[in-house]
Coordinates of C-alpha atoms in Angstrom, one line a residue:
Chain A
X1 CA 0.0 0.0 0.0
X2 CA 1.3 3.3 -0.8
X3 CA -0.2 6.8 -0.4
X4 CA -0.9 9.6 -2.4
X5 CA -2.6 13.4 -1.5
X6 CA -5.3 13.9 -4.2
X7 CA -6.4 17.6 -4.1
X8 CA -5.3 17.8 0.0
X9 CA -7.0 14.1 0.9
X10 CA -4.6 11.8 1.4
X11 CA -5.6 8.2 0.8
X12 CA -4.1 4.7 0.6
X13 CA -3.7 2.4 -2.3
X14 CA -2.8 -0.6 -3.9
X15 CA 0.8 -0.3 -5.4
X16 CA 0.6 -0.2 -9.1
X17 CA -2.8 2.0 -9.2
X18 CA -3.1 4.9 -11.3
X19 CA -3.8 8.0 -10.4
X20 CA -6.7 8.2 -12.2
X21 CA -8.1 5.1 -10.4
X22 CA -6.8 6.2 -7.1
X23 CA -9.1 9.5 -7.6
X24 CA -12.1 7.2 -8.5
X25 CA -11.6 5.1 -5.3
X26 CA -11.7 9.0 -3.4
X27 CA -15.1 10.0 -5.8
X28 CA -16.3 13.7 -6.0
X29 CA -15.3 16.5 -8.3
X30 CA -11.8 15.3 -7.9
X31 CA -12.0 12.5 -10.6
X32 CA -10.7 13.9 -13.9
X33 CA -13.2 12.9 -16.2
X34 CA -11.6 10.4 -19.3
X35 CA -13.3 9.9 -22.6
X36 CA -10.8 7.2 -23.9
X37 CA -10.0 5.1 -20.6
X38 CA -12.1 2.4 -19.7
X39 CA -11.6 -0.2 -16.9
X40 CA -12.8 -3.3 -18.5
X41 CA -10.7 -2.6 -21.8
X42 CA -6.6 -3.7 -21.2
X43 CA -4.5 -1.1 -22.6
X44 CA -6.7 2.1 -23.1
X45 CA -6.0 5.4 -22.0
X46 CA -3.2 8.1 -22.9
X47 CA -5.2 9.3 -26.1
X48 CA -7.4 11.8 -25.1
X49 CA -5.5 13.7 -22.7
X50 CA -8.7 14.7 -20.6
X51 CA -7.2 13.3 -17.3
X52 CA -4.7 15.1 -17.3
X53 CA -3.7 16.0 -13.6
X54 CA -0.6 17.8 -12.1
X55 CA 1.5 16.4 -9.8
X56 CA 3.0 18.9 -7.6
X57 CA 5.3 16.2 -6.1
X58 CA 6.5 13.0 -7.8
X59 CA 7.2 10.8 -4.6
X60 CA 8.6 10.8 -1.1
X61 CA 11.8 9.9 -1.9
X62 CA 12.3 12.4 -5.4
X63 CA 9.4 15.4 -4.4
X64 CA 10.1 17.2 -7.5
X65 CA 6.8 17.9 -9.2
X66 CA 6.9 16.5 -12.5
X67 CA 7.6 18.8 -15.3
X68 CA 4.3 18.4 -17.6
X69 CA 0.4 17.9 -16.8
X70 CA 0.4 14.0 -17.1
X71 CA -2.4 12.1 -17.8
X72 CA -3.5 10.2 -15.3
X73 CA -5.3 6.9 -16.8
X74 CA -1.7 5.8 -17.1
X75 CA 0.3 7.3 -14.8
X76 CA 0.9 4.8 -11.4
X77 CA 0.6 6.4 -7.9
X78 CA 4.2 6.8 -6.0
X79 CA 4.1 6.5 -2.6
X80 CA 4.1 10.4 -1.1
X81 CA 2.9 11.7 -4.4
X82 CA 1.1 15.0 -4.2
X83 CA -1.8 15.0 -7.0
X84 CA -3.6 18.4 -8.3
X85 CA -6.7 17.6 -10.0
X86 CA -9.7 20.6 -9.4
X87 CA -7.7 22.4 -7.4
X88 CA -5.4 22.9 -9.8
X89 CA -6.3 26.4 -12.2
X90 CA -3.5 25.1 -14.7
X91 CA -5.5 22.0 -15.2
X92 CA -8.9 23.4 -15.3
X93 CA -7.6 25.6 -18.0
X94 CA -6.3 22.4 -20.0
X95 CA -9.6 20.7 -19.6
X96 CA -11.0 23.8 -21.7
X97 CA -8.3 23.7 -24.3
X98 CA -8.5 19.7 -24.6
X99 CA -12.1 20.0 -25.4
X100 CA -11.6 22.5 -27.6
X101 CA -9.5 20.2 -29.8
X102 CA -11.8 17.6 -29.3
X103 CA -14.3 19.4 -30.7
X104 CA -12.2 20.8 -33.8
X105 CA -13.4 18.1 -35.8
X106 CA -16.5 17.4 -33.9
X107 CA -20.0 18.5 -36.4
X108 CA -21.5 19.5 -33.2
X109 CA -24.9 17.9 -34.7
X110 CA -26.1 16.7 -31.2
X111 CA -29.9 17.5 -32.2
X112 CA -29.6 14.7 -34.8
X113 CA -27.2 12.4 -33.2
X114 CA -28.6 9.5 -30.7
X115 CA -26.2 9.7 -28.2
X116 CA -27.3 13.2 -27.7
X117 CA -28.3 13.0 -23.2
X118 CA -25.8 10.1 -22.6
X119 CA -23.0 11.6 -24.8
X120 CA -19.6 12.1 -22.8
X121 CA -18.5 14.6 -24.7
X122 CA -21.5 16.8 -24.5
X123 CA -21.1 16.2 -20.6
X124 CA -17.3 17.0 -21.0
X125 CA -17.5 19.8 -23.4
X126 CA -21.2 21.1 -20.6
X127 CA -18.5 20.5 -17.5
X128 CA -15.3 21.6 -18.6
X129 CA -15.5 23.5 -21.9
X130 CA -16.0 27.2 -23.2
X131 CA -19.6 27.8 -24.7
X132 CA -18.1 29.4 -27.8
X133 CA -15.9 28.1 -30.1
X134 CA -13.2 30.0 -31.9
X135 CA -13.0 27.6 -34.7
X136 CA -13.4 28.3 -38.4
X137 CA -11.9 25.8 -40.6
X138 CA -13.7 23.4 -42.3
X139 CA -14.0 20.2 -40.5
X140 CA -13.4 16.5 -41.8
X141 CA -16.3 15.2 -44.0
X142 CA -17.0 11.0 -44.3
X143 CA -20.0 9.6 -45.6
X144 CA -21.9 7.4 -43.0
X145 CA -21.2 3.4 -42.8
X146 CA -22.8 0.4 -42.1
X147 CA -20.9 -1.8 -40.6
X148 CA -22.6 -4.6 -40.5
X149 CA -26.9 -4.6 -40.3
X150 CA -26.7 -3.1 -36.7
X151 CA -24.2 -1.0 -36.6
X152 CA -24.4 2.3 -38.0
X153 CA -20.7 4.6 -38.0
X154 CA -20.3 8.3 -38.4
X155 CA -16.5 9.2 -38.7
X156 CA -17.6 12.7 -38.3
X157 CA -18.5 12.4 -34.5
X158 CA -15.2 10.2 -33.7
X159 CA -13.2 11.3 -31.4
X160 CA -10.7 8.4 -32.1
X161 CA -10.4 7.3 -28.7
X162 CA -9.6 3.2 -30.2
X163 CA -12.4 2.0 -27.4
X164 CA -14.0 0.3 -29.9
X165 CA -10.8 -1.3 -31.7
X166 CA -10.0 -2.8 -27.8
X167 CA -12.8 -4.5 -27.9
X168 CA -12.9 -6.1 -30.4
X169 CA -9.4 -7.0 -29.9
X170 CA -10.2 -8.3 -26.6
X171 CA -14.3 -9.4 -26.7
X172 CA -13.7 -11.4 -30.2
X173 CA -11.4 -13.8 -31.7
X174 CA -10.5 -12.0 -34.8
X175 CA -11.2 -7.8 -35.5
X176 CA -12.0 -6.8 -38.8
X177 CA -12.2 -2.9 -38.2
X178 CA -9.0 -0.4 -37.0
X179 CA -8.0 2.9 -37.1
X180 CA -6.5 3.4 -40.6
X181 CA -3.8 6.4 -41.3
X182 CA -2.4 8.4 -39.1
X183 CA -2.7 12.0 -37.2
X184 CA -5.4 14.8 -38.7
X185 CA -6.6 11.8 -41.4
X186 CA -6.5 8.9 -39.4
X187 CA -10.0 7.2 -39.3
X188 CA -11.6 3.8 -38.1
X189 CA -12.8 1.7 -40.7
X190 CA -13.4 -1.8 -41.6
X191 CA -11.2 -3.8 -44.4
X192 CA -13.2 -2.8 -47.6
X193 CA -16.5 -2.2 -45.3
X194 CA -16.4 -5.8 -44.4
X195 CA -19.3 -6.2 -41.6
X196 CA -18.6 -7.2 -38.2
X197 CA -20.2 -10.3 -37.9
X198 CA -19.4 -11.6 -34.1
X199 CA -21.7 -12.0 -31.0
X200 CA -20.3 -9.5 -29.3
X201 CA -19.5 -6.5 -31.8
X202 CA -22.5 -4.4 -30.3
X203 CA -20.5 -3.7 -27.5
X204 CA -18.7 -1.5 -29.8
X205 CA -21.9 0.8 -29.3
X206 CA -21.8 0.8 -25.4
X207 CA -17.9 1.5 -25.2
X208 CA -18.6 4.2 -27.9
X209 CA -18.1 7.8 -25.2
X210 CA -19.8 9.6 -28.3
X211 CA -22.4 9.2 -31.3
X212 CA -19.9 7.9 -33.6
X213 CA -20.9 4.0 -33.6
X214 CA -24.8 3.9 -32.9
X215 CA -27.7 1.4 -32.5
X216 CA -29.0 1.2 -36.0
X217 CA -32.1 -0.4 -34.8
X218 CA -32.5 2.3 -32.3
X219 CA -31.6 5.1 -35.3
X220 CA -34.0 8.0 -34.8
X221 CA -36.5 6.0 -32.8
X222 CA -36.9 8.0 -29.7
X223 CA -34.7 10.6 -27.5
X224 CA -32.9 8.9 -24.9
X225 CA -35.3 11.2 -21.9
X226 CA -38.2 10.0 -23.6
X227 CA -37.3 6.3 -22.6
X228 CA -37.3 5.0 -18.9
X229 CA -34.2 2.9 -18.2
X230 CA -35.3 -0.4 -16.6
X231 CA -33.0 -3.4 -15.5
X232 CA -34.1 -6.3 -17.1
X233 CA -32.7 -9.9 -17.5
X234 CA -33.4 -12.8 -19.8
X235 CA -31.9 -16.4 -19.9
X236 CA -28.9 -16.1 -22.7
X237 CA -26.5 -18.9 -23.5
X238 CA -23.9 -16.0 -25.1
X239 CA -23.8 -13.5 -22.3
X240 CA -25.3 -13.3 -18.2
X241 CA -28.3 -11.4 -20.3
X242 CA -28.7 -8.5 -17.6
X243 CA -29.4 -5.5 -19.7
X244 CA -31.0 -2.0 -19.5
X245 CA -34.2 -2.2 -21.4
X246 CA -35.0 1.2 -22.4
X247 CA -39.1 1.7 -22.8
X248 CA -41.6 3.5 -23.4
X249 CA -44.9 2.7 -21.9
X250 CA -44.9 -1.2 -22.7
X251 CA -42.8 -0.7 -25.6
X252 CA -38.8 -1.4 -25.7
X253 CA -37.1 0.4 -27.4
X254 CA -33.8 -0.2 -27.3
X255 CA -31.5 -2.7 -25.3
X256 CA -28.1 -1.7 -23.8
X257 CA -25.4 -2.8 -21.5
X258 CA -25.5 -1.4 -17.7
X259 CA -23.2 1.0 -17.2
X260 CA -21.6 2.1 -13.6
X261 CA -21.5 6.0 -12.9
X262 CA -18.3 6.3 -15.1
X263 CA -20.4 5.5 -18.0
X264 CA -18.3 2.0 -18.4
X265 CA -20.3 -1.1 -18.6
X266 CA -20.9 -3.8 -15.9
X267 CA -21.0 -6.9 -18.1
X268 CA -20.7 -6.7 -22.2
X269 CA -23.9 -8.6 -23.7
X270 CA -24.9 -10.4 -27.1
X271 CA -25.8 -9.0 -29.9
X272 CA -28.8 -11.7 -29.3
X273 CA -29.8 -9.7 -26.3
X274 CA -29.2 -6.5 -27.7
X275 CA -30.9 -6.5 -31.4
X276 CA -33.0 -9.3 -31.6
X277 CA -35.0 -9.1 -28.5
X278 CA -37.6 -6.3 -28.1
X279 CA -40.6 -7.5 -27.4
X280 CA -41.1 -7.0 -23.3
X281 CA -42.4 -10.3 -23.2
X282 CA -39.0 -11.4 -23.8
X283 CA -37.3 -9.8 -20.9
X284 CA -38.3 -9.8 -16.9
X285 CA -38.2 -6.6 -15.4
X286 CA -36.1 -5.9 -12.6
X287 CA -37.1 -2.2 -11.8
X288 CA -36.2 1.3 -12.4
X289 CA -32.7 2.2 -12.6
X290 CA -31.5 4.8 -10.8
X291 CA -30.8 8.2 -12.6
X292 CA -28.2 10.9 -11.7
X293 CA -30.1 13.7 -10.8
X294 CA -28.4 15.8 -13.0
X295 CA -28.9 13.6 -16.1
X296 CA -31.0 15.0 -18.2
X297 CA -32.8 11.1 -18.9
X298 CA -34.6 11.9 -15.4
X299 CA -36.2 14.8 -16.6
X300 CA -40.2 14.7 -17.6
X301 CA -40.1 11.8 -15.0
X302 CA -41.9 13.1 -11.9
X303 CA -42.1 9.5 -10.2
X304 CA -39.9 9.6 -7.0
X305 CA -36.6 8.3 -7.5
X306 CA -36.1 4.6 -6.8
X307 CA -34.1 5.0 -3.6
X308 CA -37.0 7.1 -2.1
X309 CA -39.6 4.3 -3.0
X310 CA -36.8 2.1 -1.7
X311 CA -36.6 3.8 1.7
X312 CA -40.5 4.0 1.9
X313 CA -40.7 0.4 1.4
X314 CA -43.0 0.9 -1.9
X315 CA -41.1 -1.2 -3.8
X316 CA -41.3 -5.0 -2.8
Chain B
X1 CA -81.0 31.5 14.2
X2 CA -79.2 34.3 12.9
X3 CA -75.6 34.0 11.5
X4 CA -75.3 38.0 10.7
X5 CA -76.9 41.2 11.8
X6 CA -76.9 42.5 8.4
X7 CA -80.5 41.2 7.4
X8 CA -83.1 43.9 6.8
X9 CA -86.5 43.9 7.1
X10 CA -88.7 44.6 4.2
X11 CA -90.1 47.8 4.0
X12 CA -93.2 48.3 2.0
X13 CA -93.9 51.8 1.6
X14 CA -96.3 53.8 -0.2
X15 CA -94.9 55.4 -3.6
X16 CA -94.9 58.7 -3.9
X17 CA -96.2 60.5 -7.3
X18 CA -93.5 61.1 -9.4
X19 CA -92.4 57.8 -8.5
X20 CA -96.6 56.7 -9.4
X21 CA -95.9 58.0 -13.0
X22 CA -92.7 56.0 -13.8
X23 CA -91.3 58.9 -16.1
X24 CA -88.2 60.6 -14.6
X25 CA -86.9 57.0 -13.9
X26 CA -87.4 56.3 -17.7
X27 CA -85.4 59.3 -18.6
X28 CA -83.0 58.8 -16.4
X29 CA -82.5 55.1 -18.0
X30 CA -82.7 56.8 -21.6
X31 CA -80.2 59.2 -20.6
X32 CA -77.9 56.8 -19.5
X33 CA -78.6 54.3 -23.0
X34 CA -78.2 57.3 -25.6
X35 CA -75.0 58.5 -23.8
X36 CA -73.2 55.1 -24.7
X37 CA -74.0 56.1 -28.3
X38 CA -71.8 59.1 -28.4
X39 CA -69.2 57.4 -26.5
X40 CA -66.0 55.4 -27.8
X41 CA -66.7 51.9 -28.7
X42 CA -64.6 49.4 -25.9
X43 CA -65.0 46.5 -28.0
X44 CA -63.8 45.8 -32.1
X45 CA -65.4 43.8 -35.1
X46 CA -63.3 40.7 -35.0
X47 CA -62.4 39.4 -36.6
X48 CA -63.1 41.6 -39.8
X49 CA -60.8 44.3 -37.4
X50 CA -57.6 42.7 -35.2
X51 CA -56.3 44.3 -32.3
X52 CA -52.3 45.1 -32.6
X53 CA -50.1 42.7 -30.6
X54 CA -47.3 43.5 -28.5
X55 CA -44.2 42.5 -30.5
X56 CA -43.5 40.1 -27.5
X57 CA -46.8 38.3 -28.3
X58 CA -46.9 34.6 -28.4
X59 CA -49.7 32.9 -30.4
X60 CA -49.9 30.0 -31.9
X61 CA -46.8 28.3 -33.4
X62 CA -45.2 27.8 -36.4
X63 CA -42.6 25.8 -37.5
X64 CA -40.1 27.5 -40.4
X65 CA -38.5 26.6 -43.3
X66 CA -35.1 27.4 -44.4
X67 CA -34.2 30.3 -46.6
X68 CA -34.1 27.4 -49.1
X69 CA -37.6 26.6 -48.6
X70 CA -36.8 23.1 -46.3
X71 CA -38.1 22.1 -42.9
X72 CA -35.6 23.5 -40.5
X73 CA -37.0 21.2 -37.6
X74 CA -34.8 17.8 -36.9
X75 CA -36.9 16.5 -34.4
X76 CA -34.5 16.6 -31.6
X77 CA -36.9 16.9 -29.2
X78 CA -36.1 19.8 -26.9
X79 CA -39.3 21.9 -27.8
X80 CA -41.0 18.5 -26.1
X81 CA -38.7 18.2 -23.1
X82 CA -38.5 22.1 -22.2
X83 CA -42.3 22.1 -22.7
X84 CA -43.9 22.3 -18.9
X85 CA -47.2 21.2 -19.9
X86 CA -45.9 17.9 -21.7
X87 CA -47.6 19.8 -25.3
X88 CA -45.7 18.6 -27.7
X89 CA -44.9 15.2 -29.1
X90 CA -43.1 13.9 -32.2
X91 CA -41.9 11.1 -34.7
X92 CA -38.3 11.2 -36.1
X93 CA -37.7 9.8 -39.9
X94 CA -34.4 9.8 -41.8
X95 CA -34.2 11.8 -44.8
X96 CA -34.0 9.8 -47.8
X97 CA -32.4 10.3 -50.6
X98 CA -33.5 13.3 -52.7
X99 CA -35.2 14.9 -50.1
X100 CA -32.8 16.9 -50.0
X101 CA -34.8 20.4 -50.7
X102 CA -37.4 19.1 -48.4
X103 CA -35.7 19.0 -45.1
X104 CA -32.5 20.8 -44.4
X105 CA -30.8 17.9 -42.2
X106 CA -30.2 14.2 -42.4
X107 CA -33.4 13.5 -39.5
X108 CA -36.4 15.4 -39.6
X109 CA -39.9 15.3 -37.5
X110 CA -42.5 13.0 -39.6
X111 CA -44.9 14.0 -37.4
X112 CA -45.1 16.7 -34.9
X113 CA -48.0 17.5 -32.8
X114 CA -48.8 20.5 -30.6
X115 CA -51.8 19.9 -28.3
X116 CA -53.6 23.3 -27.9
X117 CA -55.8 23.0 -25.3
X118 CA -52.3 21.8 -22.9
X119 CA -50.2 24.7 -24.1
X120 CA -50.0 27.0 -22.3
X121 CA -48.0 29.2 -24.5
X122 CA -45.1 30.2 -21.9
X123 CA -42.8 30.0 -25.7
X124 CA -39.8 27.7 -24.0
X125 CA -39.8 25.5 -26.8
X126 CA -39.0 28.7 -28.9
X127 CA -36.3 29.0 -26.3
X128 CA -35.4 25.5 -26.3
X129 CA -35.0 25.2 -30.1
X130 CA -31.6 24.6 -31.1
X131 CA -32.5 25.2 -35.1
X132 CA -34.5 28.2 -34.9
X133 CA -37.7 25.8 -36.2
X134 CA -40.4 26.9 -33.8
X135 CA -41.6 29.9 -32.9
X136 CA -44.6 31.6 -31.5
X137 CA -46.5 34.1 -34.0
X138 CA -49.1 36.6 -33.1
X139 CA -51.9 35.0 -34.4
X140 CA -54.4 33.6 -31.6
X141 CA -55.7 29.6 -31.9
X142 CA -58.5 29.5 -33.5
X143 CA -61.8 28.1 -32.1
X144 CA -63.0 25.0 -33.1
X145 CA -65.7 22.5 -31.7
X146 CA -64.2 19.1 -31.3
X147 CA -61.4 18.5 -28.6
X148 CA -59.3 16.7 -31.5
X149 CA -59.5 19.5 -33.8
X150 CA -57.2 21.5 -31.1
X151 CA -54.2 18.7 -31.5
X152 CA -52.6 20.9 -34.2
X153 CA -50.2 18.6 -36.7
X154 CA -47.8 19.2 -39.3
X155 CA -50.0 20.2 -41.9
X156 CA -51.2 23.3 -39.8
X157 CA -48.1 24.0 -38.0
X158 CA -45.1 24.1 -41.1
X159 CA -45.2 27.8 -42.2
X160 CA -46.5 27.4 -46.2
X161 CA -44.1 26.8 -49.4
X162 CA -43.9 30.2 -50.6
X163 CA -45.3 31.8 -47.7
X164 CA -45.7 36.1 -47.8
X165 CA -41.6 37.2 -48.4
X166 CA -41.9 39.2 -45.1
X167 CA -42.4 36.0 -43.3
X168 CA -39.3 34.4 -44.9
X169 CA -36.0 35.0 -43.0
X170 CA -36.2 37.6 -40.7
X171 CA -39.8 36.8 -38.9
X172 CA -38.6 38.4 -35.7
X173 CA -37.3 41.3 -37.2
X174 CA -40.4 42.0 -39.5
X175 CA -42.1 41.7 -36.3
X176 CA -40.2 44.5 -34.2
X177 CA -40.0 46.9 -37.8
X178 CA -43.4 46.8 -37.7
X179 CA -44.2 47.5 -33.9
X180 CA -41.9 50.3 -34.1
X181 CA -43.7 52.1 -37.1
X182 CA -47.3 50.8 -35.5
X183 CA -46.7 52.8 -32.5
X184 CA -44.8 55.7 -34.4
X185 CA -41.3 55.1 -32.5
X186 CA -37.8 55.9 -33.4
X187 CA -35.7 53.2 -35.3

C-alpha cells in the first residue's frame, strides 16, 4: 500500500494504481473525467488527454513535481505523491483547451445524433469546456457506414479514442475494423467495409463515449429522456443477459449494456440480447434504474426516484 | 337562528307621485342608454378588425423553413422536453435520398403535434429550439368545436411553401419593424 494526496486528501492504495483510479476510489469533483480510458478494456488510455492532472510532487523519496500535466489513466501512484486535480487552475484551463480540440473536428450535430443526453462529450464539453468556439476551418467530412446490419458509423462524430478497436481486440477472436492512417486523417474503418459479424460487436456501441458508432435499430426511434431505463434480464446462453431495457410505456425500445457512474459497462452482452430481443415479453423486469439527478434522462419523470420508493418500502 | 346582523326587514312603503308615473326613472334610464351612443366603442369587429399585438406576443406556433424553402426542424426533441405542460410530441424519420430540398438535415420530425388545449403558451420551446424551427406568432388559436381538432399537426403548424416574403428569414425582425412604425417610434 502506498499513499498519495489527491487535491489535499490523502488516501491509501494498492501499489501499481493509477492516479486516475486512485481518484475514483476517493469519488467527488476530484475524478478527472476520461473519454478514452475504460476499466474493462486492457490497454486504453493516454489518447485523449482529458485526465490530465498535475502532480505537484512525484514521490517521497524524489518530491520534484513533475515537469508536464500527465495524464492520469496511465500514470501509477508513487508512494508520497502529491496529485492536483480541481484544485489545480493550470488544469482546469487544460480541460478547456483539450475540449476545444476535441471538438475541432467534432460537427457539433447533437440534435440529430442518438447519443445526444448520454453523450460524454456533451457532458465534458457542458462541465469543462467554453460555450463558444473559436473555430473556423472546415472540418473533416465522411459519408456514413454500415458496418454490419446493426451498426451504423459516423467518422464525423469520432473522437478516435480506439475503445471500440479494444474491444474487439479483446471481446472477439478476430477484429475486422481499426483505425486506418495516421494524425489529422487517421479514421476507423473496416477492411473494404467488411461487416462485423461476431456476437459481441455491439459492444462496440456501449464503449462508444460519443455518437460515432450507434444502434441502428434504435436510429432515430426516440430521445434517450423519452425512454425510462429499466433493469431487465433474460436467460442467454452467449452473455449473463442482464441488460438496461429502455421503454416507453410497454414498448422497448432499445437494449443496452448497464453502465456504472463512469459511464463504463458492468458486463458486455450479445448482440442476441441487444438487437434481436424487443418485445417485453422477452425480458423480466427488474425495476427502475436509478438516474443521476443531474442527467438529463430523469427529466419529464416526476415519479420519485427509486431510492426514495426504496426507503418507503414501496417497492417490494 | 341568525348567523349575521346584516339582514333587513322589508319595508313596503307607499310610492310617492313622481315615483306613481314611472317617467323621470325612464329618462333617467334613456339618458344613460343614448349617452353610450356618443361614446367610444370598448370592443372591435373581429375578426373583420384585429387588435395590434405586443411585438413580444406569443400565439400559436409555427414551424419555419429554411431560406431554401426546407423544414428547419430535426426533431430533436427539446421543444417536447422544455415544454412544462408535456404539449408537444413527435416522430423522427431519416431523410432519404433526394429529399434533400425538403428538409435541411439528415433527420427530420414526420410528425409533430402540438396539443392546444395543454399549451399554455409560456414560448420555452421557442427557447429550447436549437435550429430556430419553432416559434410563436401573433396569431391567436382559432376556435374549433371538437377536442381533437385543437391537437394541431404538421400540416397546420409548417409555415406554407412560398409563404408572404416578409415571413421568410427575418420573422422576428419583420415583427419589431413593424411595432416600431405601429406605434410611431424611433428606429
Amino acid at each position: 500500500m502506498i499513499k498519495v494526496t489527491i487535491d489535499g486528501h490523502e488516501l491509501e492504495v494498492e501499489n501499481g494504481t493509477t492516479i486516475l483510479n486512485a481518484a475514483r476510489s476517493l469519488g467527488g469533483d476530484s475524478v478527472p473525467p476520461a473519454m478514452c480510458y475504460y476499466s474493462k478494456l486492457e490497454g486504453s488510455g493516454g489518447k485523449c488527454r482529458c485526465c490530465l492532472v498535475k502532480v505537484a510532487a512525484g514521490s517521497a523519496k524524489d518530491p520534484r513535481p513533475m515537469p508536464k500535466l500527465v495524464a492520469s489513466c496511465v500514470t501509477q501512484c508513487q508512494d508520497g505523491m502529491i496529485v492536483e486535480s480541481k484544485n489545480s487552475q493550470e488544469v482546469l484551463d487544460t480541460r478547456k483547451a483539450i475540449v476545444e480540440f476535441l471538438l475541432l473536428n467534432h460537427p457539433l450535430d447533437c440534435p440529430i445524433c442518438d447519443q445526444a443526453g448520454e453523450c460524454h462529450l456533451q457532458d465534458l464539453g457542458f462541465e469543462h469546456g467554453k460555450a463558444g468556439t473559436r473555430y473556423q476551418e472546415g472540418r473533416r467530412v465522411f459519408n456514413k457506414i454500415d458496418i454490419g446490419p446493426y451498426i451504423k458509423l459516423h467518422m464525423t462524430r469520432c473522437i478516435l479514442c480506439y475503445r471500440c478497436t479494444m474491444v474487439a481486440d479483446q471481446l472477439t477472436p478476430e477484429r475486422v475494423h481499426g483505425v486506418m492512417w495516421r494524425g489529422e486523417v487517421s479514421e476507423i474503418s473496416t477492411y473494404v467495409h467488411k461487416a462485423i459479424e461476431n456476437d459481441f460487436s455491439g459492444n462496440m456501441i456501449d464503449v462508444c463515449p460519443v455518437g460515432a458508432l450507434t444502434d441502428n435499430t434504435f436510429r432515430f426511434k426516440s430521445r434517450v429522456w423519452f425512454l425510462k431505463p429499466f433493469n431487465a434480464h433474460r436467460s442467454c446462453t452467449k452473455c449473463s443477459g442482464n441488460v438496461v431495457a429502455w421503454k416507453h410505456g410497454n414498448e422497448i425500445y432499445r437494449i443496452t449494456g448497464r453502465k456504472d457512474k463512469y459511464g463504463e459497462v458492468e458486463e458486455f452482452i450479445c448482440n442476441d440480447c441487444r438487437f434481436e430481443h424487443k418485445n417485453a415479453a422477452d425480458w423480466t423486469i427488474e425495476g427502475p434504474r436509478l438516474i443521476d439527478r443531474h442527467s438529463v434522462i430523469g427529466q419529464n419523470h416526476f415519479e420519485a426516484p427509486y431510492q426514495d420508493l426504496l426507503a418507503k418500502n414501496l417497492l417490494k | 337562528m341568525q348567523l349575521t346582523n346584516r339582514a333587513k326587514p322589508v319595508e313596503k312603503k307607499a310610492m310617492n307621485f313622481s315615483e306613481r308615473i314611472y317617467l323621470p326613472a325612464i329618462m333617467k334610464g334613456m339618458s344613460i342608454t343614448f349617452r353610450h351612443m356618443f361614446k367610444k366603442e370598448p370592443t372591435i369587429r373581429y375578426p373583420e378588425q384585429k387588435r395590434d399585438f405586443s411585438p413580444v406576443y406569443r400565439g400559436v406556433h409555427i414551424l419555419k423553413r429554411d431560406e431554401n424553402g426546407a423544414e428547419r426542424c430535426t426533431a430533436c426533441g427539446l421543444c417536447a422536453l422544455s415544454c412544462p405542460a408535456e404539449a408537444i410530441t413527435m416522430t423522427a424519420a431519416e431523410r432519404q435520398p433526394g429529399e434533400e430540398n425538403l428538409y435541411r438535415e439528415e433527420k427530420y420530425a414526420s410528425k409533430y403535434e402540438i396539443n392546444m388545449l395543454r399549451c399554455i403558451f409560456c414560448g420555452l420551446c421557442e427557447e429550447a429550439c436549437p435550429k430556430e424551427a419553432i416559434f410563436l406568432s401573433n396569431s391567436i388559436a382559432m376556435s374549433n368545436y371538437g377536442r381533437k381538432d385543437f391537437i394541431y399537426g404538421k400540416d397546420r403548424l409548417v409555415e406554407p411553401v412560398s409563404p408572404p416574403a416578409e415571413h421568410v428569414n427575418n420573422f422576428e425582425e419583420v415583427r419589431r419593424e413593424k411595432w416600431l412604425s405601429d406605434t410611431g417610434r424611433e428606429k
